[in-house]
PDB file of C-alpha atoms in Angstrom:
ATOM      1  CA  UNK A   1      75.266  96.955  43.895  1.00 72.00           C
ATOM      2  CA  UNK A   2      72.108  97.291  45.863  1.00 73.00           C
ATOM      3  CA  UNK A   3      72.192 100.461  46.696  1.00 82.00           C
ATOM      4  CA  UNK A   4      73.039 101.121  42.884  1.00 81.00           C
ATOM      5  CA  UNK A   5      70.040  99.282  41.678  1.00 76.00           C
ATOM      6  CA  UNK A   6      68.020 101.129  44.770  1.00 78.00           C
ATOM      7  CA  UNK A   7      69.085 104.497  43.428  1.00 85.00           C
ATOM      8  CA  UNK A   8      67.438 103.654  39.595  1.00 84.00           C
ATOM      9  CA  UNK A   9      71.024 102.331  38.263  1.00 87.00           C
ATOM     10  CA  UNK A  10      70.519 100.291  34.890  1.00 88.00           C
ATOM     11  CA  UNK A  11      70.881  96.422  35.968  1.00 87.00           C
ATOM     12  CA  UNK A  12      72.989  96.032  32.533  1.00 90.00           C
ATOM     13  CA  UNK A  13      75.542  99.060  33.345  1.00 92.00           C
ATOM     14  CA  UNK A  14      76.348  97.029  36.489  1.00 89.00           C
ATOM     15  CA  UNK A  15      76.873  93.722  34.821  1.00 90.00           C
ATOM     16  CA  UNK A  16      78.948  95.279  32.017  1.00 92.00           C
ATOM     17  CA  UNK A  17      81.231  96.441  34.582  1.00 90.00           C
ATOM     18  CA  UNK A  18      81.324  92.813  36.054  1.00 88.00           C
ATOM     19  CA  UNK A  19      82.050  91.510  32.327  1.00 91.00           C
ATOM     20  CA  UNK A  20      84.576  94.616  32.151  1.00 91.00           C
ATOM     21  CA  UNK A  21      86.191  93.543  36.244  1.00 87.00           C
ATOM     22  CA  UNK A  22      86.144  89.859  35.188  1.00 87.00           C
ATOM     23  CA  UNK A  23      88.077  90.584  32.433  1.00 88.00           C
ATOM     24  CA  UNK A  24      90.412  93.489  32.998  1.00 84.00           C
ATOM     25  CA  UNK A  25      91.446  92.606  37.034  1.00 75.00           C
ATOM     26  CA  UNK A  26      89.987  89.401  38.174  1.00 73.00           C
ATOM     27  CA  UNK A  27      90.751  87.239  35.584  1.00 67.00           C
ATOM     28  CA  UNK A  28      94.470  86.604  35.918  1.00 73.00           C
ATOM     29  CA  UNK A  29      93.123  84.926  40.092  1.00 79.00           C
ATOM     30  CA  UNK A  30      90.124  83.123  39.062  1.00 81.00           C
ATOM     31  CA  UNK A  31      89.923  82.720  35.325  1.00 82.00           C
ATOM     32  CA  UNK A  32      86.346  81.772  35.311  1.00 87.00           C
ATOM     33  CA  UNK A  33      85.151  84.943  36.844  1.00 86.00           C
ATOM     34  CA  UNK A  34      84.652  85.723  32.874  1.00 88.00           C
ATOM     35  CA  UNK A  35      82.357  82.862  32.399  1.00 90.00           C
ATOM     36  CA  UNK A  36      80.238  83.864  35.214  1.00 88.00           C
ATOM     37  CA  UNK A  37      79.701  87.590  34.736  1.00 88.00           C
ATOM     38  CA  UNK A  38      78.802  86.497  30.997  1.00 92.00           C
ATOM     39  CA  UNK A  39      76.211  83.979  32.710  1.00 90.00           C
ATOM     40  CA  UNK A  40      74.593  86.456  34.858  1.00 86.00           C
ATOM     41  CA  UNK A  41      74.496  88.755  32.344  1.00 89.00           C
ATOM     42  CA  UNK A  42      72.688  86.429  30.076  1.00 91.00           C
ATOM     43  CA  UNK A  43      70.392  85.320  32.636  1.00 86.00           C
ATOM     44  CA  UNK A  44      69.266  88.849  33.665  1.00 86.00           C
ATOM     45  CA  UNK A  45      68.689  89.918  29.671  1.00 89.00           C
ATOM     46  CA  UNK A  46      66.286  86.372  29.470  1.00 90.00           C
ATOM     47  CA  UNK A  47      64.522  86.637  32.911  1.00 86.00           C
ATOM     48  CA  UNK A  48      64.407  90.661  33.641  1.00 82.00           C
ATOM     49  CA  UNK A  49      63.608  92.425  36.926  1.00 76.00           C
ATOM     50  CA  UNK A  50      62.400  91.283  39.242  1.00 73.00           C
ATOM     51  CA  UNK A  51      63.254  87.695  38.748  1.00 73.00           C
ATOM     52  CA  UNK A  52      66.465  88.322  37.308  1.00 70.00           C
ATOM     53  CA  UNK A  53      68.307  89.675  40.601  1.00 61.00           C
ATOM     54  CA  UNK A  54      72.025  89.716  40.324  1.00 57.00           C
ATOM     55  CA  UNK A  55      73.581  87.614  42.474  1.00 57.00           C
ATOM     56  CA  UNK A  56      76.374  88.112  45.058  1.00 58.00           C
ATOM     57  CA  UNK A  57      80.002  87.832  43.519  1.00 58.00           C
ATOM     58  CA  UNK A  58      82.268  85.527  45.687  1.00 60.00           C
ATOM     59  CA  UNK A  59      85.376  87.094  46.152  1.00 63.00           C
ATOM     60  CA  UNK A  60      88.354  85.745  43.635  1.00 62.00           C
ATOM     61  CA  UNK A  61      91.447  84.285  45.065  1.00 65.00           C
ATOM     62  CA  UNK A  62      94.440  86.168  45.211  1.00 66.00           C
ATOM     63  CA  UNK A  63      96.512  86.264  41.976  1.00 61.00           C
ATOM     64  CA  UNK A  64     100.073  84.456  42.426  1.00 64.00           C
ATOM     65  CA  UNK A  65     100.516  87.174  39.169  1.00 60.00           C
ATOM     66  CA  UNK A  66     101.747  90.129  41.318  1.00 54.00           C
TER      67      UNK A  66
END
């Protein structure tokens, strides 16, 4: 994500594709994943750049789903 945000990437094309990850593939191992993409996405569109970095994912548990 840094080097996407390095390279002139638009901060809210990268946390639409968290929303869109969160709620396509992650969701079924950690069902607040949602919650928290929304939440950084909401933070970002009050705060901005440079305040409103995006902050580092933790990596979802694996889904008992497969």
């Amino acid at each position: 994500m840094v080097r996407m945000l390095e390279n002139g990437e638009d901060p809210l094309f990268i946390l639409r594709r968290m929303v869109i990850f969160a709620a396509e593939d992650i969701g079924n191992a950690d069902p607040r994943a949602i919650e928290l993409a929304v939440a950084a996405t909401d933070a970002f569109r009050f705060v901005g750049l440079p305040e409103g970095a995006i902050p580092w994912p933790r990596p979802a548990p694996t889904s008992p789903a497969r």
